[in-house]
PDB file of C-alpha atoms in Angstrom:
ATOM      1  CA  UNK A 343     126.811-119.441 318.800  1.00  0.00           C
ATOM      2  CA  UNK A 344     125.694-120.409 321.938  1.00  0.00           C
ATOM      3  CA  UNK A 345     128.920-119.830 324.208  1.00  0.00           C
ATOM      4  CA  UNK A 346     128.948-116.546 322.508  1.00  0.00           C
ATOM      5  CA  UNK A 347     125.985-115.329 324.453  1.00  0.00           C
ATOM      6  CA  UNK A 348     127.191-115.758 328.090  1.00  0.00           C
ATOM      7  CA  UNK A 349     130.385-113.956 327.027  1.00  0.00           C
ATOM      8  CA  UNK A 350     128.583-110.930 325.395  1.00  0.00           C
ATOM      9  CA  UNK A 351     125.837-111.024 328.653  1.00  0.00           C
ATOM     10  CA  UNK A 352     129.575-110.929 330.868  1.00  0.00           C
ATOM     11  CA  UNK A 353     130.888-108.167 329.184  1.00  0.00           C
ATOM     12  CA  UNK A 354     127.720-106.169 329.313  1.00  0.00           C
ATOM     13  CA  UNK A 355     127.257-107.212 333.006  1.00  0.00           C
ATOM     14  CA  UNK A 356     131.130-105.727 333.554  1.00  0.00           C
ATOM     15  CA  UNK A 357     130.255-102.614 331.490  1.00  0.00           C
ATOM     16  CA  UNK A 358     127.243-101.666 333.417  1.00  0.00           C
ATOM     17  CA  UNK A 359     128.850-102.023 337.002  1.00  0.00           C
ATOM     18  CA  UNK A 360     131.658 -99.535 335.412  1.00  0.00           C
ATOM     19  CA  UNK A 361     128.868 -96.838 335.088  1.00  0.00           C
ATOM     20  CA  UNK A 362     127.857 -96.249 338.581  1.00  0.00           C
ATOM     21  CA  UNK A 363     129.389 -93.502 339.560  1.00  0.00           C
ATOM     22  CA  UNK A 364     127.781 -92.368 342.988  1.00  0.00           C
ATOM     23  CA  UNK A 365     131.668 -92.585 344.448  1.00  0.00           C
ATOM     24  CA  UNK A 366     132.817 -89.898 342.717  1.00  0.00           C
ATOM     25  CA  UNK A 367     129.860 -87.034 343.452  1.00  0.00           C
ATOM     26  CA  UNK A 368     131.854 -83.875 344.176  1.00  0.00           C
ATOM     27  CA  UNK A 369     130.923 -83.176 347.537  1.00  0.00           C
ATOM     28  CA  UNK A 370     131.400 -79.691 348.941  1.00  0.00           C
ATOM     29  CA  UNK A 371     134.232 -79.545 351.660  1.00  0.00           C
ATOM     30  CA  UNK A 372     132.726 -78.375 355.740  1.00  0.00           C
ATOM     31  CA  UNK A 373     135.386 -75.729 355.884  1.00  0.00           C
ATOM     32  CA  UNK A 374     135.333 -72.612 353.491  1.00  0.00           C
ATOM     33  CA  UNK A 375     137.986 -70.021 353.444  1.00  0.00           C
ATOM     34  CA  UNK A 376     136.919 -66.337 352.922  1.00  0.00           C
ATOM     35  CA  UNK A 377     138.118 -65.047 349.712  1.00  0.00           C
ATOM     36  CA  UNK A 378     139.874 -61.533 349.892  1.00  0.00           C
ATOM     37  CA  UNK A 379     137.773 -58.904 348.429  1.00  0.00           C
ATOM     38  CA  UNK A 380     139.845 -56.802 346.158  1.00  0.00           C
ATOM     39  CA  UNK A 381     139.901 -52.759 345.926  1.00  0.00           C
ATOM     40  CA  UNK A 382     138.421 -50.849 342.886  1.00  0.00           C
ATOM     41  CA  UNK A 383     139.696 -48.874 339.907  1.00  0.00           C
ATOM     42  CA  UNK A 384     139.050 -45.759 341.008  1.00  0.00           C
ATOM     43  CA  UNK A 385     141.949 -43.329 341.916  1.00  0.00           C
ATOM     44  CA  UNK A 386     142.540 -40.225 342.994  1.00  0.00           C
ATOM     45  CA  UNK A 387     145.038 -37.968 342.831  1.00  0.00           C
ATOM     46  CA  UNK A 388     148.289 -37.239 345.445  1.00  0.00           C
ATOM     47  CA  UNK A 389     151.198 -34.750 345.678  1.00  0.00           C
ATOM     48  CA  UNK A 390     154.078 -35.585 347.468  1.00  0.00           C
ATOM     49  CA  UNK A 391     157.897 -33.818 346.969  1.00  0.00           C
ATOM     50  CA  UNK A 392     156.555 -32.192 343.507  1.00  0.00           C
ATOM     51  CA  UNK A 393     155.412 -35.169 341.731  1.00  0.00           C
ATOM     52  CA  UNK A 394     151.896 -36.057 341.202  1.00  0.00           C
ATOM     53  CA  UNK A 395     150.151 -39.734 341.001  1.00  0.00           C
ATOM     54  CA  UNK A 396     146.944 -41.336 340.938  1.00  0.00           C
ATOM     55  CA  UNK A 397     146.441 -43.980 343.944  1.00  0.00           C
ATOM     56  CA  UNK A 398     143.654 -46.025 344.384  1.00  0.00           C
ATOM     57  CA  UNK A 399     140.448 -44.012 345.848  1.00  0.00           C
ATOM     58  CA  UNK A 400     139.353 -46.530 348.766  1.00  0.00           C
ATOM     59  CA  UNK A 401     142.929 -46.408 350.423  1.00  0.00           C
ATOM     60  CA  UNK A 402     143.544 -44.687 353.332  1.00  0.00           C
ATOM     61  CA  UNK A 403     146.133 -42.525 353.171  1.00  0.00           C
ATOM     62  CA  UNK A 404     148.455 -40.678 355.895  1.00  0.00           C
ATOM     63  CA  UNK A 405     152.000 -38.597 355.855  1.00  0.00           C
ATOM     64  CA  UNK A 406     153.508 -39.340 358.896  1.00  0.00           C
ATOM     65  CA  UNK A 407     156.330 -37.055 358.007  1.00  0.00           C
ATOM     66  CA  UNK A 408     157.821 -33.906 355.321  1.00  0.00           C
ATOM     67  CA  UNK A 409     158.282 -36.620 351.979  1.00  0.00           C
ATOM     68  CA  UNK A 410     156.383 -39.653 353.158  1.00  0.00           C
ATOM     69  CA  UNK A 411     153.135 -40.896 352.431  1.00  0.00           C
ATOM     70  CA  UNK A 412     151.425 -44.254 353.610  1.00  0.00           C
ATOM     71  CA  UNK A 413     149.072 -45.774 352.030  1.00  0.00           C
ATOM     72  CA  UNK A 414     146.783 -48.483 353.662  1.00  0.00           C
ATOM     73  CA  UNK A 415     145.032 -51.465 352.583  1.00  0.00           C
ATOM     74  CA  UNK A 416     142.674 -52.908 355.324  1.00  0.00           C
ATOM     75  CA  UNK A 417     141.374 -55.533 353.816  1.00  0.00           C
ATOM     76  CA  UNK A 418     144.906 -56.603 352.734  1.00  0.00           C
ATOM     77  CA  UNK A 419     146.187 -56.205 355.714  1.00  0.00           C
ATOM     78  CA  UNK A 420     149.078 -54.017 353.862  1.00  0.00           C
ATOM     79  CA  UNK A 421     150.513 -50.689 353.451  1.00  0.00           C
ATOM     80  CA  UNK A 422     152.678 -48.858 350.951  1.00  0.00           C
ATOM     81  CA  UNK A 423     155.595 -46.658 352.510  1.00  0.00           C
ATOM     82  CA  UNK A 424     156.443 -44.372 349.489  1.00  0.00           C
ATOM     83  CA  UNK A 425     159.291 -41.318 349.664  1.00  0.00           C
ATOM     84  CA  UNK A 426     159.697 -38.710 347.327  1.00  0.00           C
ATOM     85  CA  UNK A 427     162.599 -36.784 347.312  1.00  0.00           C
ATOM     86  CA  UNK A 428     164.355 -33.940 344.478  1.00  0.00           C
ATOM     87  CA  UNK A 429     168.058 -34.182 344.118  1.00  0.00           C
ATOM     88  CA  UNK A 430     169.793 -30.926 342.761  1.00  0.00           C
ATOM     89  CA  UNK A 431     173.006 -33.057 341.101  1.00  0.00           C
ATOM     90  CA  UNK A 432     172.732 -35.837 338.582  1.00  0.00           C
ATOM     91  CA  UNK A 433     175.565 -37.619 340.721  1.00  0.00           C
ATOM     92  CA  UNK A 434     173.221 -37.347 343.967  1.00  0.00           C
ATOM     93  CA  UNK A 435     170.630 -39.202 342.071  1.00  0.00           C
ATOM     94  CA  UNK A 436     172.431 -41.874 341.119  1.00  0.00           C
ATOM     95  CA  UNK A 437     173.641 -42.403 344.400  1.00  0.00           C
ATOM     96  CA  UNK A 438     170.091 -42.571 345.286  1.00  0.00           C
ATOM     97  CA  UNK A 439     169.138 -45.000 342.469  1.00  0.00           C
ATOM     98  CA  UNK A 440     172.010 -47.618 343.625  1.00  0.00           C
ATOM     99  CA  UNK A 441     171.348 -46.985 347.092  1.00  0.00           C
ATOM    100  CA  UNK A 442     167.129 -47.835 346.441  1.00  0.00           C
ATOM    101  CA  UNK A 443     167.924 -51.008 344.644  1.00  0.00           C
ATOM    102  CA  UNK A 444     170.195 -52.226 346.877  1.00  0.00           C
ATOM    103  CA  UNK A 445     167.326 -52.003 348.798  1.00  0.00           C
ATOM    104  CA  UNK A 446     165.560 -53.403 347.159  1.00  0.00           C
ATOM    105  CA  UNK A 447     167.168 -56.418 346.393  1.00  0.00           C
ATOM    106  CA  UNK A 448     168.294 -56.933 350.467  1.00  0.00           C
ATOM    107  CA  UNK A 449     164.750 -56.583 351.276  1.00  0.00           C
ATOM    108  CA  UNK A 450     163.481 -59.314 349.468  1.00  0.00           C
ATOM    109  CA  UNK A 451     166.706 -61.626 350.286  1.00  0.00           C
ATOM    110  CA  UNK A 452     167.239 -65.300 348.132  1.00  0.00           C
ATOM    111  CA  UNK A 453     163.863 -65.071 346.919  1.00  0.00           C
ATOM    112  CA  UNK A 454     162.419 -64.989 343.561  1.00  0.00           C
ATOM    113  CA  UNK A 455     161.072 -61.556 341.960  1.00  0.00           C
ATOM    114  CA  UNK A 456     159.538 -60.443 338.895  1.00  0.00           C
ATOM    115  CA  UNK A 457     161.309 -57.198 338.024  1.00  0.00           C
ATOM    116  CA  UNK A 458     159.586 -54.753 335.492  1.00  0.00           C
ATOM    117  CA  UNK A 459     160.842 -51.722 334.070  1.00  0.00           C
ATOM    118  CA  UNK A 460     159.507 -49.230 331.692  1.00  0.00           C
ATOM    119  CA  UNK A 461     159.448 -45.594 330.985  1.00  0.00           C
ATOM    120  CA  UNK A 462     156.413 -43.828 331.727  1.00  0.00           C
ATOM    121  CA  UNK A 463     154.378 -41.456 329.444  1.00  0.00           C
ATOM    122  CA  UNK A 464     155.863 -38.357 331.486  1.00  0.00           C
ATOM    123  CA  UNK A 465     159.699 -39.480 330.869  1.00  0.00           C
ATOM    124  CA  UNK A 466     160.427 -41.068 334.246  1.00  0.00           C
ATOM    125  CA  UNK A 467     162.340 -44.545 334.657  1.00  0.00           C
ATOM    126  CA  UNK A 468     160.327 -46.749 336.415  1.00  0.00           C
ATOM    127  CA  UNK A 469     161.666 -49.954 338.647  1.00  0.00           C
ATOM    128  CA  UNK A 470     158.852 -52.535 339.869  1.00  0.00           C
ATOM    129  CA  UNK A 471     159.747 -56.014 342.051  1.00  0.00           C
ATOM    130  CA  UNK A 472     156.798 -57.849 342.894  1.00  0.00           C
ATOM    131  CA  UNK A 473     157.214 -61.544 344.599  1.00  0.00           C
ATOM    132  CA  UNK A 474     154.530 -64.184 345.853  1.00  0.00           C
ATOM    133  CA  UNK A 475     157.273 -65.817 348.030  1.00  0.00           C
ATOM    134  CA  UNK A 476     158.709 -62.095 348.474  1.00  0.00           C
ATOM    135  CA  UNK A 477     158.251 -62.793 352.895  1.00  0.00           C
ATOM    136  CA  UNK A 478     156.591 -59.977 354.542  1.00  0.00           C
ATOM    137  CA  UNK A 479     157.682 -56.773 351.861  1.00  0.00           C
ATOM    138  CA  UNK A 480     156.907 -57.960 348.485  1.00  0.00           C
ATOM    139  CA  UNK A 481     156.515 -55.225 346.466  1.00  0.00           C
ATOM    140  CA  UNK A 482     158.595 -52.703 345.601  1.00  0.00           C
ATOM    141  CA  UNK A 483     159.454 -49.835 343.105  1.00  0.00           C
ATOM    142  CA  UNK A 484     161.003 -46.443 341.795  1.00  0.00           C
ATOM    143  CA  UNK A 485     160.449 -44.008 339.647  1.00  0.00           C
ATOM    144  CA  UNK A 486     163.154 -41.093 338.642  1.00  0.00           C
ATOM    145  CA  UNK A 487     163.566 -38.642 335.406  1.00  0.00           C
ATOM    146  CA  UNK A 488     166.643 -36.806 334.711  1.00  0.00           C
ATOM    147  CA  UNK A 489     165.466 -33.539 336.147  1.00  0.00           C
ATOM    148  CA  UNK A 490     166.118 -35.168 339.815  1.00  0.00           C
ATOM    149  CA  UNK A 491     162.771 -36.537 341.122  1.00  0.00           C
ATOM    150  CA  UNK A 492     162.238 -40.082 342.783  1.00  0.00           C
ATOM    151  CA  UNK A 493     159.701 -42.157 344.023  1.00  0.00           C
ATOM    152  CA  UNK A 494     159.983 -45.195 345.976  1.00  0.00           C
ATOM    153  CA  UNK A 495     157.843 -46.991 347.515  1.00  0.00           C
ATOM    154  CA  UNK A 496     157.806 -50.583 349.572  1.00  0.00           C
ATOM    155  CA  UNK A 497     154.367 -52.967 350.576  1.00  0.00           C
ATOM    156  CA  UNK A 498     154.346 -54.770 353.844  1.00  0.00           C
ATOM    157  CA  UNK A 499     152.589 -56.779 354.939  1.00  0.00           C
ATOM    158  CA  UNK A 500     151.313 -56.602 358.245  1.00  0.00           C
ATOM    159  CA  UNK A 501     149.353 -60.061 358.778  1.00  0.00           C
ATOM    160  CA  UNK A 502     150.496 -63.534 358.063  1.00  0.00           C
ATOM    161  CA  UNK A 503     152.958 -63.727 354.697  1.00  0.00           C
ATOM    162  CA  UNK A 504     153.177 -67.233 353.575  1.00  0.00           C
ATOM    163  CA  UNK A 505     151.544 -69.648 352.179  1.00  0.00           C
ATOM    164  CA  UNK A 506     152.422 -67.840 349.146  1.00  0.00           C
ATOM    165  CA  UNK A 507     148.652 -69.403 347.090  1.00  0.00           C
ATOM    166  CA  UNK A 508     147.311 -67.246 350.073  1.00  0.00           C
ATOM    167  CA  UNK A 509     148.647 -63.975 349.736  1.00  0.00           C
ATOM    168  CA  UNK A 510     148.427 -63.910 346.063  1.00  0.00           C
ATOM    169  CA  UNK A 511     145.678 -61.974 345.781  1.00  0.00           C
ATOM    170  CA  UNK A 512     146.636 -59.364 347.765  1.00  0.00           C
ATOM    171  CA  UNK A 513     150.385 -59.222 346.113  1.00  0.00           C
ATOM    172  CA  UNK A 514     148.514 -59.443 342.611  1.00  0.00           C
ATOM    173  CA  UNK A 515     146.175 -56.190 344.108  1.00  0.00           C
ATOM    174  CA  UNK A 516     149.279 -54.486 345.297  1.00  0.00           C
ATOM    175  CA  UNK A 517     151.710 -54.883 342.358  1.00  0.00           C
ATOM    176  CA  UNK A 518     148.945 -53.591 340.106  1.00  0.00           C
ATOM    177  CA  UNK A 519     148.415 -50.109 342.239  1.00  0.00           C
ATOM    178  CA  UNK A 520     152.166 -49.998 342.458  1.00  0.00           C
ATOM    179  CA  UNK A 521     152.010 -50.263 338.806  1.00  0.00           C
ATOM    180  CA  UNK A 522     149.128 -47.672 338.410  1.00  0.00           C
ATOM    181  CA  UNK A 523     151.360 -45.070 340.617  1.00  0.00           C
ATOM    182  CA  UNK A 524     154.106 -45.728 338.567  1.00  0.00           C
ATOM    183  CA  UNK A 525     152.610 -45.072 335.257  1.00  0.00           C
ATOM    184  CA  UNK A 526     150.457 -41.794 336.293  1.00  0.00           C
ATOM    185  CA  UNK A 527     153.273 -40.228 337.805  1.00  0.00           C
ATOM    186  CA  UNK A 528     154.200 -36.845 336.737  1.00  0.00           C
ATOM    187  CA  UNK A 529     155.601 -33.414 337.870  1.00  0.00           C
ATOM    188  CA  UNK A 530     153.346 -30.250 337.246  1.00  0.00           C
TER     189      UNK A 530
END
């Protein structure tokens, strides 16, 4: 019984040593990196080209031209360039509809996308690519019905566009008012 007891006072020696853990403290890091305030809910309301939508109310908006609208993000550092055109023929629109997604898909290049489509309470198609890696562009989207109305619209980006677990936030912000746009759309 005796040799017993050195061996049990070893193993409780070992098993105490194993407990301090003063090595592994989490220590905050000197350097913090701002984290990108995001925009609120609120909307309000736009006409452009006969077609109505709800963009988001802290924006800044501007139509540098007839059938263009701009929409600005400062604190993203982005901007939506959305169109809105009416096309008399049903062949003129889907030369328009090829045309945009060729677009589209040039504009974003070999990288990966998310595409979502859906049909929006007011009967218009709608087209959405959104892409972390998607470079300095990378959102994008459409919206037609079959009585000849389009929107499209394109984000860019006008600071730095990669690493892609830094822009994130502002594609994630972006992709969900292109997505609010797209689903209060409507012609009065």
């Amino acid at each position: 019984m005796r040799p017993l007891i050195p061996l049990i006072a070893l193993t409780a020696a070992l098993l105490a040593t194993g407990c301090n853990r003063q090595s592994e403290t989490p220590v905050p890091k000197r350097t913090a990196y701002p984290r990108i305030e995001s925009y609120g809910d609120s909307t309000r309301m736009l006409r452009l080209g006969g077609m109505e939508f709800a963009v988001n109310a802290q924006a800044e908006v501007s139509s540098p031209r007839d059938g263009w609208l701009d929409i600005t993000y400062p604190r993203y550092g982005a901007s939506f360039h959305i169109t809105a055109r009416h096309f008399d023929s049903a062949e003129a629109l889907a030369e328009a509809i090829e045309n945009r997604t060729v677009r589209m898909s040039l504009n974003l290049g070999d990288r990966q996308a998310v595409s979502t489509e859906f049909i929006t309470p007011t009967a218009f198609t709608a087209i959405m690519l959104s892409s972390l890696d998607g470079g300095s562009s990378p959102v994008h989207f459409m919206a037609y019905n079959t009585d000849g109305y389009m929107l499209s619209g394109s984000a860019v980006l006008t600071g730095v566009a990669e690493p892609a677990d830094s822009i994130a936030p502002v594609v994630e912000g972006l992709t969900a008012d292109a997505e609010r746009i797209l689903r209060s759309i409507r012609t009065p």
